[in-house]
Amino acid sequence: MRQRVQPRTLIICLSLLCLLAVWLSLALGPVSLPLFDTLRAGLRLLGLPIAGDGLQQAEMILGQIRLPRTLLGLAVGAVLALSGVAMQGLFRNPLADPGLVGVAAGAAMGAAVAIVGGSWFGGMPEVLAPYLLSLCAFIGGLGVTALVYRLGRRDGQTNVATMLLAGVAMTALGGAAVGLFSYLADDATLRTLTFWNLGSLNGASYERLWPLLMVATGVALWLPRRARALNALLLGESEARHLGIEVERLKRELVFCTALGVGAAVAAAGLIGFIGLVVPHLVRLLAGPDHRVVLPASLLAGGVLMLFADLAARLLLAPAELPIGIVTAFIGAPFFLFLLIRGRS
Amino acid sequence: MMRRPAALIALCAGFVLSTQALAAELPQRWVSAGGALSEWVTALGGESRLVGVDTTSQHPASLKALPSVGYQRQLSAEGILSLRPDVLVGTEEMGPPPVLAQIRKAGVRVELFSSKAELDAVDQNLKHLGQLLGAEPQATALAAGYRQQLDALQAQVKHAQAGQKAPGVLLLVGHAGAKPLIAGQGTAGDWLLRQAGAHNLAEHQGYKNFSNEALAALDPDVVVFSDRALADEQALQALLKENPALAASRAVREQRLVSLDPTLLVGGLGPRLPATLRSLAATFYPAAKGSFAQ
């Protein structure tokens, strides 16, 4: 068997990588700021009394553009990766990803309704209009997941296999609905929809950040507490029940955390594929299947991968920008294949 | 107390400085996000001030050498700020809104223009651009000339219609001929056809896919095709090959097919429009062809 990385080493390495990613994400961008200015502006943002002359631009770019973007990237990456762990644990299948319970399809459907149908709603209150897209995506994701969960329940028991199939069916249905809306859309809205489906951290602002940060903190605090239960579930449902785990409650919590987390992430940054599927895998390949390690390590690794992908997204074509979904797949998929091949030999 | 000559010099210097200050207030570094707008800026002699354009700015070809800020709806705040612009001009299609807010916060002027297919919109856009470029007389002249050309065209079309019924036309927008979309009501393509005196046979809204049979049933007198991948003759061959139903239509039998530059269909009315409309009208009214030449 291949040598596994010690859990402690892995977590320390990932934490250091995470700090590095945050630093790079704050220090690098299309606008090249002198390193010293970035440092001083950063310290000023932390409230330290440093002379601010000549720092307006650095402060604005750091505080209004890069910092919210970095926080958004961390939160989205962490939540997607954690949800991936939750889903792979729930379905006891390494191919599971957060989209499996229909949350991505529901969010995409909500977004399509908002983007294409936005004008049909007409008398929208001014305050709500900028948030319509996020709100619809969130509600769509949560609604479809709730439906899938409901469909999987019979006689007070949740049948995971039924839920999986219901998720597949709802995903197909969501795809059809998005297709219908694309057909009804005009050229411009169609393009907006396409870009939304590829995700982006562009234009992150604090108002949009807070809801996600709260959800992400909640999920990040809650899921690791259920690590032992997830470990027990690996043995099988009845085995877990014999070990004294309330399996039905656990399933409910996992589905709820995923729906809430992915719903909020998708609402803030659009559909970003791949992280939820691959990050947990990657961590398991490195450190084995113990959820007490996999959960915190996935949280960190998700954030790190997201930030590095975003760096590429904003720097490669500067001053234009790539949708981040493209980058996460381009970075992640080959890396994943490499790990697979190495693991086999 | 200052002596008189010195005071005079100071006064003159003051005037000179203040006019210089006025000139400095005009934005010197421009980023333009909108195809037609970039063309107008160029037409007003502002090309040298452009430091970046979006992906819809394809004309004149020299603009393609400038840094691209991406698609107009998908701008990146830091990307644009890295070009150190004084002003960002674009249509109301420009976005996303949070990015525009960030750009404003960084002290860059964001000027919005109309992308509506209306002459009044062109007038206003040109006036606004003229002020920003300090080229108001040129802008006024350009706007008047534009309006006059389109008005003249309307008169000529009306005249031609006395001798010939308005032809039924379809505008097909395709990619290498395959599965073309038909420009329906309310599209920029529809506006173009009507301006050139055609009757748009498509009655649906927006750009829609059509079945081959429906295409044959509409039996257009003229087909206007706009291909994003191929040019003129090649595009025509591809279109006919991919859509055999067209071959039976009156337009093909009488060889009345004309190509249209697809970049004219996005981003509002640009300076290249009147010439295009005249050539379209000449195809629509072959008997009155001479009157459309200018």
XYZ file of C-alpha atoms in Angstrom:
639
model
C 0.000 0.000 0.000
C 1.085 3.490 -0.726
C 2.477 5.574 2.069
C -0.137 7.892 3.528
C 0.602 11.373 4.702
C 0.340 11.877 8.461
C -2.913 13.777 9.216
C -1.068 16.389 11.235
C 1.467 16.977 8.441
C -1.306 17.238 5.872
C -3.296 19.782 7.870
C -0.198 21.882 8.580
C 0.872 21.793 4.935
C -2.610 22.713 3.751
C -2.835 25.566 6.266
C 0.489 26.948 5.048
C -0.650 26.563 1.428
C -3.864 28.311 2.328
C -1.977 31.253 3.837
C 0.203 31.399 0.744
C -2.854 31.332 -1.530
C -4.511 34.136 0.456
C -1.349 36.203 0.323
C -0.945 35.692 -3.440
C -4.614 36.380 -4.011
C -4.249 39.700 -2.193
C -0.905 40.610 -3.710
C -1.405 39.691 -7.360
C -3.811 41.041 -9.938
C -3.942 42.815 -13.268
C -3.087 46.087 -11.499
C 0.509 45.676 -10.372
C 0.906 47.223 -6.939
C 4.323 47.529 -5.321
C 4.679 44.861 -2.656
C 5.392 47.439 0.013
C 2.218 49.407 -0.852
C 0.155 46.222 -0.660
C 1.590 45.509 2.779
C 1.000 49.025 4.080
C -2.534 49.150 2.625
C -3.250 45.767 4.151
C -2.103 46.903 7.572
C -4.168 50.074 7.243
C -7.230 47.989 6.417
C -6.594 46.062 9.602
C -6.904 49.381 11.401
C -3.252 50.038 12.119
C -2.313 53.725 12.215
C -0.040 54.017 9.202
C 0.334 57.141 7.087
C -2.029 56.693 4.150
C -0.643 59.194 1.647
C -0.384 57.792 -1.867
C -2.138 54.638 -0.791
C -5.682 55.430 -1.934
C -5.452 53.252 -5.027
C -3.773 50.349 -3.261
C -6.284 50.547 -0.446
C -9.239 50.667 -2.809
C -8.018 47.713 -4.864
C -7.090 45.677 -1.821
C -10.133 46.506 0.262
C -12.876 46.715 -2.359
C -11.740 44.252 -4.994
C -9.184 41.708 -3.839
C -10.206 41.125 -0.234
C -13.904 40.403 -0.898
C -12.853 38.260 -3.834
C -10.397 36.276 -1.731
C -12.941 35.725 1.031
C -15.538 34.680 -1.530
C -13.105 32.227 -3.108
C -12.186 30.715 0.254
C -15.800 30.365 1.332
C -17.033 28.948 -1.967
C -14.139 26.500 -2.243
C -14.481 25.340 1.352
C -18.244 24.897 1.191
C -18.176 23.047 -2.129
C -15.458 20.681 -0.912
C -17.247 20.019 2.398
C -20.503 19.344 0.594
C -18.620 16.935 -1.634
C -17.419 15.029 1.434
C -20.947 15.005 2.834
C -22.419 13.628 -0.385
C -19.706 11.013 -0.921
C -20.210 9.931 2.678
C -23.987 9.829 2.359
C -24.029 7.837 -0.861
C -20.952 5.838 0.177
C -19.749 6.425 -3.353
C -16.606 8.301 -4.363
C -18.270 9.456 -7.572
C -20.922 11.429 -5.737
C -20.763 15.192 -6.044
C -22.908 17.942 -4.577
C -24.924 18.125 -7.769
C -26.279 14.635 -7.159
C -29.145 15.706 -4.922
C -30.257 18.238 -7.507
C -28.998 21.367 -5.806
C -26.935 22.506 -8.804
C -29.724 21.787 -11.272
C -32.230 23.607 -9.060
C -29.935 26.598 -8.704
C -29.335 26.702 -12.457
C -33.085 26.585 -13.006
C -33.598 29.435 -10.543
C -30.876 31.443 -12.235
C -32.395 30.852 -15.664
C -35.759 32.044 -14.383
C -34.126 35.154 -12.935
C -31.930 35.977 -15.946
C -34.438 35.276 -18.693
C -37.664 35.956 -16.851
C -36.368 38.937 -14.843
C -38.157 41.379 -17.092
C -41.438 39.468 -16.845
C -41.663 40.076 -13.121
C -41.920 43.759 -13.902
C -42.866 45.496 -10.668
C -39.892 44.339 -8.654
C -38.962 46.418 -5.619
C -35.748 48.372 -6.329
C -33.962 46.912 -3.331
C -34.499 43.357 -4.454
C -33.567 43.653 -8.126
C -29.757 43.276 -7.797
C -30.199 40.204 -5.617
C -32.881 38.532 -7.730
C -30.427 36.190 -9.430
C -28.759 35.056 -6.205
C -32.079 34.688 -4.453
C -33.665 32.647 -7.239
C -30.596 30.394 -7.506
C -30.586 29.805 -3.748
C -34.294 29.100 -3.565
C -34.134 26.862 -6.644
C -31.290 24.823 -5.183
C -32.934 24.446 -1.804
C -36.353 23.664 -3.289
C -35.192 20.965 -5.663
C -33.049 19.342 -2.963
C -35.990 19.313 -0.582
C -38.076 17.651 -3.273
C -35.407 15.031 -3.982
C -35.117 14.293 -0.260
C -38.886 14.013 0.030
C -39.027 11.635 -2.945
C -36.419 9.412 -1.337
C -38.429 9.008 1.872
C -40.829 6.180 2.513
C -42.273 5.103 5.885
C -39.961 7.406 7.785
C -36.901 5.897 6.096
C -34.719 7.619 3.532
C -33.752 5.269 0.767
C -30.427 6.559 -0.532
C -30.727 4.715 -3.847
C -34.176 6.178 -4.547
C -32.853 9.604 -3.600
C -29.958 9.183 -6.017
C -32.299 8.293 -8.868
C -34.677 11.107 -7.960
C -31.657 13.435 -8.034
C -30.711 12.209 -11.508
C -34.276 12.693 -12.735
C -34.551 16.172 -11.204
C -31.191 17.110 -12.733
C -32.502 16.071 -16.141
C -35.691 18.000 -15.540
C -33.707 21.053 -14.445
C -31.572 20.750 -17.564
C -34.711 20.712 -19.701
C -36.061 23.799 -17.920
C -32.772 25.653 -18.447
C -32.878 24.577 -22.092
C -36.403 25.913 -22.465
C -35.383 29.239 -20.949
C -32.324 29.411 -23.222
C -34.665 28.933 -26.147
C -36.865 31.791 -24.950
C -33.881 34.040 -24.200
C -32.561 36.683 -26.573
C -28.894 36.782 -27.538
C -27.709 38.945 -24.695
C -29.471 37.090 -21.870
C -28.316 33.822 -23.380
C -24.734 34.939 -22.998
C -25.292 36.005 -19.418
C -26.775 32.587 -18.707
C -23.833 30.778 -20.322
C -21.336 32.770 -18.289
C -23.274 32.216 -15.094
C -23.090 28.475 -15.719
C -19.305 28.721 -15.740
C -19.060 30.628 -12.463
C -16.968 33.636 -11.536
C -15.657 35.385 -8.455
C -15.669 38.651 -10.404
C -17.422 41.629 -8.831
C -17.449 40.196 -5.321
C -18.835 42.706 -2.844
C -19.314 42.584 0.905
C -23.126 42.725 0.705
C -23.146 39.494 -1.289
C -20.415 37.985 0.826
C -21.957 38.053 4.299
C -24.785 35.553 3.729
C -22.350 33.064 2.221
C -19.763 33.589 4.966
C -22.380 32.887 7.600
C -23.568 29.727 5.870
C -19.975 28.618 5.240
C -19.033 29.124 8.890
C -22.098 27.195 9.969
C -21.388 24.268 7.663
C -17.670 24.296 8.492
C -18.426 24.154 12.215
C -21.201 21.597 11.987
C -19.958 18.929 9.574
C -16.675 18.100 11.379
C -18.741 17.356 14.516
C -20.377 14.559 12.554
C -17.083 13.045 11.397
C -17.433 9.972 13.656
C -20.973 9.365 12.441
C -19.782 9.619 8.824
C -17.042 7.123 9.593
C -19.627 4.735 11.000
C -21.808 5.228 7.947
C -18.918 4.021 5.786
C -19.542 0.534 7.211
C -23.147 0.541 6.058
C -26.429 1.924 7.329
C -27.438 -0.938 9.623
C -23.907 -1.199 11.005
C -23.954 2.506 11.765
C -27.319 2.111 13.446
C -25.911 -0.711 15.606
C -23.068 1.575 16.555
C -25.656 3.942 18.000
C -25.762 6.536 15.209
C -29.116 8.126 14.424
C -28.774 7.427 10.740
C -31.951 9.179 9.595
C -30.976 12.327 11.420
C -27.472 12.167 9.981
C -28.825 11.856 6.428
C -31.134 14.787 6.982
C -28.286 16.905 8.282
C -25.973 15.983 5.425
C -28.569 16.808 2.786
C -29.497 20.045 4.556
C -25.870 21.183 4.917
C -25.197 20.432 1.246
C -28.299 22.188 0.003
C -27.648 25.228 2.165
C -23.907 25.392 1.464
C -23.962 24.711 -2.256
C -27.077 26.853 -2.661
C -25.338 29.821 -1.031
C -22.067 29.233 -2.921
C -23.829 28.988 -6.253
C -25.930 32.039 -5.494
C -22.774 34.064 -4.816
C -20.475 32.817 -7.566
C -22.472 30.836 -10.127
C -21.961 27.183 -10.959
C -18.406 26.091 -10.274
C -17.975 22.439 -11.022
C -15.350 19.949 -10.087
C -14.199 21.198 -6.662
C -16.861 19.246 -4.806
C -16.040 16.021 -6.640
C -12.289 16.116 -6.718
C -11.089 17.785 -3.534
C -12.445 15.096 -1.159
C -11.011 12.451 -3.460
C -7.671 14.084 -3.472
C -7.597 14.347 0.294
C -8.589 10.706 0.679
C -5.862 9.627 -1.720
C -3.365 11.508 0.438
C -4.609 10.776 3.937
C -7.036 7.870 3.856
C -10.773 7.781 4.466
C -11.012 8.950 8.110
C -13.557 11.778 8.070
C -11.959 13.413 11.111
C -9.079 14.265 8.738
C -10.937 14.380 5.431
C -13.376 17.094 6.544
C -10.949 19.776 7.775
C -8.402 18.918 5.087
C -11.048 19.208 2.333
C -12.154 22.529 3.732
C -8.618 23.896 3.429
C -7.847 22.216 0.110
C -11.094 23.466 -1.427
C -10.240 27.037 -0.485
C -6.666 26.690 -1.740
C -7.660 25.195 -5.098
C -10.309 27.859 -5.562
C -7.899 30.718 -4.871
C -5.234 29.358 -7.207
C -7.834 28.798 -9.915
C -9.044 32.368 -9.430
C -5.499 33.717 -9.705
C -5.211 32.001 -13.066
C -8.674 33.226 -14.079
C -7.822 36.858 -13.460
C -4.195 36.871 -14.619
C -4.095 34.684 -17.733
C -6.087 36.941 -20.063
C -5.724 40.247 -18.182
C -7.250 42.776 -18.560
C -10.069 40.380 -19.515
C -11.023 37.473 -17.312
C -11.740 33.759 -17.692
C -14.810 32.183 -16.063
C -13.405 30.270 -13.099
C -15.317 27.058 -13.833
C -13.115 26.564 -16.868
C -9.967 26.999 -14.799
C -11.000 24.683 -11.936
C -11.638 21.932 -14.465
C -8.431 22.607 -16.409
C -6.274 22.598 -13.265
C -8.118 19.956 -11.329
C -8.897 17.265 -13.876
C -5.311 16.574 -15.060
C -4.065 16.684 -11.466
C -6.734 14.220 -10.477
C -5.835 11.896 -13.359
C -2.189 12.100 -12.324
C -3.071 11.059 -8.779
C -5.216 8.206 -10.054
C -2.491 6.837 -12.285
C 0.161 7.207 -9.598
C -2.114 5.516 -7.077
C -2.547 2.506 -9.337
C 1.098 1.814 -10.077
C 1.573 95.657 -3.972
C 2.294 94.107 -7.381
C 3.404 96.385 -10.162
C 1.068 96.602 -13.135
C 3.088 94.614 -15.763
C 3.679 91.857 -13.285
C -0.033 91.722 -12.491
C -0.785 91.524 -16.203
C 1.622 88.663 -16.675
C 0.147 86.870 -13.717
C -3.329 87.357 -15.144
C -2.298 85.992 -18.548
C -0.560 83.064 -16.914
C -3.726 82.448 -14.969
C -5.778 82.280 -18.161
C -3.301 79.968 -19.861
C -3.228 77.685 -16.854
C -6.980 77.597 -16.559
C -7.460 76.659 -20.226
C -4.850 73.983 -19.771
C -6.738 72.757 -16.759
C -9.895 72.602 -18.888
C -8.137 70.512 -21.509
C -6.798 68.258 -18.806
C -10.313 67.656 -17.550
C -11.204 65.873 -20.771
C -10.550 62.164 -20.255
C -7.357 61.168 -22.026
C -7.317 57.407 -21.520
C -10.461 55.637 -22.725
C -11.741 52.099 -22.414
C -14.669 51.405 -24.716
C -17.001 48.452 -24.170
C -19.376 48.383 -27.124
C -18.780 47.759 -30.815
C -20.719 50.701 -32.255
C -19.377 53.084 -29.584
C -15.765 52.220 -30.392
C -16.526 52.912 -34.039
C -18.030 56.292 -33.208
C -15.070 57.203 -30.969
C -12.784 56.361 -33.881
C -14.934 58.341 -36.307
C -14.640 61.358 -33.999
C -10.856 61.066 -34.048
C -10.525 59.582 -30.587
C -8.850 56.312 -31.533
C -5.503 57.419 -30.145
C -7.117 57.849 -26.716
C -8.432 54.283 -26.565
C -6.315 52.106 -24.273
C -8.601 49.069 -24.268
C -11.738 47.753 -25.970
C -14.123 44.866 -25.402
C -14.581 41.827 -27.620
C -17.506 43.349 -29.537
C -15.286 46.185 -30.808
C -14.164 44.667 -34.110
C -14.150 47.729 -36.367
C -11.946 49.324 -37.534
C -9.543 46.388 -37.598
C -6.835 48.455 -35.880
C -8.839 48.252 -32.622
C -8.076 44.549 -32.396
C -4.473 45.436 -31.565
C -5.602 47.072 -28.301
C -5.778 45.131 -25.022
C -9.092 43.289 -24.784
C -11.105 43.737 -21.588
C -13.325 40.752 -22.389
C -17.007 40.645 -23.186
C -18.961 43.799 -22.354
C -21.276 42.033 -19.876
C -18.460 40.235 -18.146
C -15.956 42.993 -17.394
C -13.353 42.669 -14.680
C -12.800 45.637 -12.363
C -9.123 45.119 -11.755
C -8.466 44.275 -15.365
C -9.899 47.595 -16.473
C -8.177 49.537 -13.681
C -4.854 48.034 -14.733
C -5.182 50.026 -17.975
C -5.349 53.224 -15.843
C -8.301 54.681 -17.785
C -9.881 58.088 -17.104
C -13.204 56.983 -18.507
C -15.051 53.763 -19.321
C -17.708 54.138 -22.009
C -20.272 51.480 -22.788
C -23.941 50.840 -23.448
C -26.539 49.894 -20.866
C -25.628 46.292 -21.744
C -22.302 46.762 -19.983
C -21.830 44.930 -16.693
C -21.993 43.209 -14.304
C -23.271 46.066 -12.097
C -21.087 45.279 -9.031
C -17.997 45.585 -11.231
C -19.149 48.938 -12.575
C -19.647 50.092 -8.985
C -16.106 49.041 -8.120
C -14.725 50.872 -11.140
C -16.627 54.022 -10.150
C -15.320 53.723 -6.607
C -11.782 53.673 -7.958
C -12.408 57.139 -9.403
C -12.891 56.176 -13.043
C -15.761 57.900 -14.848
C -18.283 55.386 -16.172
C -20.331 56.888 -19.011
C -23.392 55.035 -20.241
C -24.798 55.264 -23.768
C -27.881 53.887 -25.448
C -27.731 50.784 -27.624
C -31.287 51.259 -28.889
C -31.790 51.014 -32.624
C -33.143 54.580 -32.889
C -31.870 57.686 -34.608
C -32.461 59.778 -31.489
C -30.197 57.441 -29.548
C -27.450 57.982 -32.120
C -27.895 61.760 -31.841
C -27.605 61.687 -28.077
C -24.691 59.262 -28.055
C -22.767 61.397 -30.511
C -23.469 64.578 -28.551
C -22.265 62.933 -25.344
C -19.168 61.492 -27.020
C -18.441 64.865 -28.603
C -18.457 66.528 -25.194
C -16.182 63.892 -23.713
C -13.760 64.085 -26.624
C -13.877 67.863 -26.923
C -15.059 67.397 -30.504
C -18.569 68.793 -30.318
C -18.667 70.420 -33.796
C -17.527 67.199 -35.460
C -20.093 65.214 -33.452
C -22.920 67.540 -34.488
C -21.862 67.343 -38.130
C -21.563 63.562 -37.972
C -25.007 63.203 -36.387
C -26.616 65.511 -38.953
C -24.942 63.660 -41.830
C -26.056 60.326 -40.440
C -29.645 61.422 -40.065
C -29.628 62.960 -43.513
C -28.312 59.733 -45.083
C -30.980 57.623 -43.416
C -33.733 60.123 -44.264
C -32.621 60.169 -47.881
C -32.674 56.391 -47.919
C -36.241 56.397 -46.564
C -37.330 58.728 -49.329
C -35.640 56.578 -51.961
C -37.222 53.421 -50.567
C -40.635 55.047 -50.625
C -40.036 56.112 -54.193
C -38.930 52.617 -55.220
C -41.970 51.095 -53.533
C -44.200 52.999 -55.940
C -42.836 50.800 -58.749
C -42.418 47.553 -56.821
C -44.075 45.852 -53.866
C -41.859 45.433 -50.786
C -40.054 42.079 -51.145
C -40.508 39.341 -48.546
C -37.119 38.823 -46.948
C -35.572 36.452 -44.425
C -32.416 37.238 -42.487
C -30.517 34.064 -41.612
C -27.791 34.259 -38.988
C -25.614 31.181 -39.003
C -22.308 29.592 -38.251
C -20.753 28.044 -41.365
C -24.212 27.637 -42.822
C -25.464 25.087 -40.321
C -28.818 25.538 -38.559
C -29.242 29.238 -39.174
C -31.310 31.350 -36.811
C -33.954 33.547 -38.369
C -34.122 37.150 -37.215
C -37.655 37.764 -35.991
C -39.534 40.843 -34.837
C -37.879 43.178 -32.370
C -34.315 42.250 -33.348
C -31.652 44.581 -34.705
C -31.766 42.506 -37.882
C -35.469 43.174 -38.275
C -34.867 46.915 -37.871
C -32.213 46.781 -40.580
C -34.495 44.949 -42.998
C -37.334 47.391 -42.454
C -35.070 50.412 -42.859
C -33.931 49.028 -46.212
C -37.575 48.648 -47.235
C -38.051 44.904 -46.847
C -40.976 43.004 -45.437
C -39.607 40.581 -42.804
C -41.390 37.281 -43.353
C -40.491 35.993 -39.877
C -43.216 36.842 -37.394
C -41.741 35.370 -34.204
C -39.875 37.379 -31.572
C -36.086 37.260 -31.350
C -33.695 34.938 -33.140
C -35.142 31.445 -33.532
C -34.240 28.151 -35.111
C -36.414 27.078 -37.999
C -37.239 23.748 -39.565
C -36.242 23.313 -43.194
C -39.856 22.871 -44.183
C -40.980 26.083 -42.583
C -38.147 27.818 -44.385
C -39.348 26.466 -47.713
C -42.951 27.387 -46.953
C -42.043 31.043 -46.312
C -40.545 31.199 -49.828
C -38.615 34.477 -49.454
C -37.995 36.793 -52.429
C -34.602 37.694 -51.030
C -32.398 35.964 -48.482
C -29.988 38.021 -46.424
C -27.400 35.865 -44.717
C -25.020 36.765 -41.991
C -22.357 34.238 -41.187
C -19.995 34.416 -38.248
C -17.506 31.857 -39.549
C -17.294 32.234 -43.318
C -17.352 35.175 -45.699
C -19.526 35.968 -48.709
C -19.326 33.269 -51.400
C -18.137 30.494 -49.051
C -20.880 31.319 -46.577
C -23.468 31.201 -49.350
C -22.263 27.797 -50.596
C -22.295 26.415 -47.040
C -25.766 27.799 -46.416
C -27.207 26.226 -49.567
C -25.477 22.925 -48.877
C -26.746 22.708 -45.302
C -30.280 23.865 -46.117
C -31.426 22.140 -49.301
C -34.943 23.469 -48.762
C -33.692 26.932 -49.646
C -32.721 25.833 -53.165
C -36.365 25.691 -54.186
C -37.120 29.217 -52.939
C -37.654 32.147 -55.251
C -34.631 33.904 -53.766
C -32.234 31.181 -54.912
C -33.914 30.676 -58.291
C -33.554 34.363 -58.997
C -30.123 34.559 -57.359
C -31.196 37.233 -54.905
C -29.003 36.437 -51.934
C -26.945 39.017 -50.144
C -24.514 38.776 -47.263
C -24.479 41.028 -44.213
C -21.637 41.649 -41.783
C -22.745 39.989 -38.500
C -20.971 42.623 -36.373
C -23.617 45.113 -37.558
C -26.273 43.190 -35.638
C -24.916 43.874 -32.129
C -24.379 46.905 -29.940
C -26.556 49.626 -31.436
C -26.325 51.705 -34.599
C -22.822 52.338 -35.873
C -21.296 54.548 -38.564
C -21.076 51.744 -41.146
C -24.846 51.318 -41.197
C -26.037 53.733 -43.935
C -23.771 52.219 -46.599
C -24.928 48.718 -45.678
C -28.567 49.768 -45.761
C -28.111 51.311 -49.199
C -26.632 48.113 -50.614
C -29.425 46.066 -49.021
C -32.048 48.371 -50.518
C -30.393 48.089 -53.921
C -30.796 44.298 -53.726
C -34.397 44.613 -52.563
C -35.355 47.031 -55.361
C -33.289 46.076 -58.427
C -35.304 48.379 -60.715
C -34.402 51.426 -58.630
C -30.837 50.261 -58.038
C -29.290 53.433 -59.433
C -31.015 55.722 -56.957
C -29.421 53.983 -53.940
C -25.852 54.412 -55.128
C -24.109 57.290 -53.419
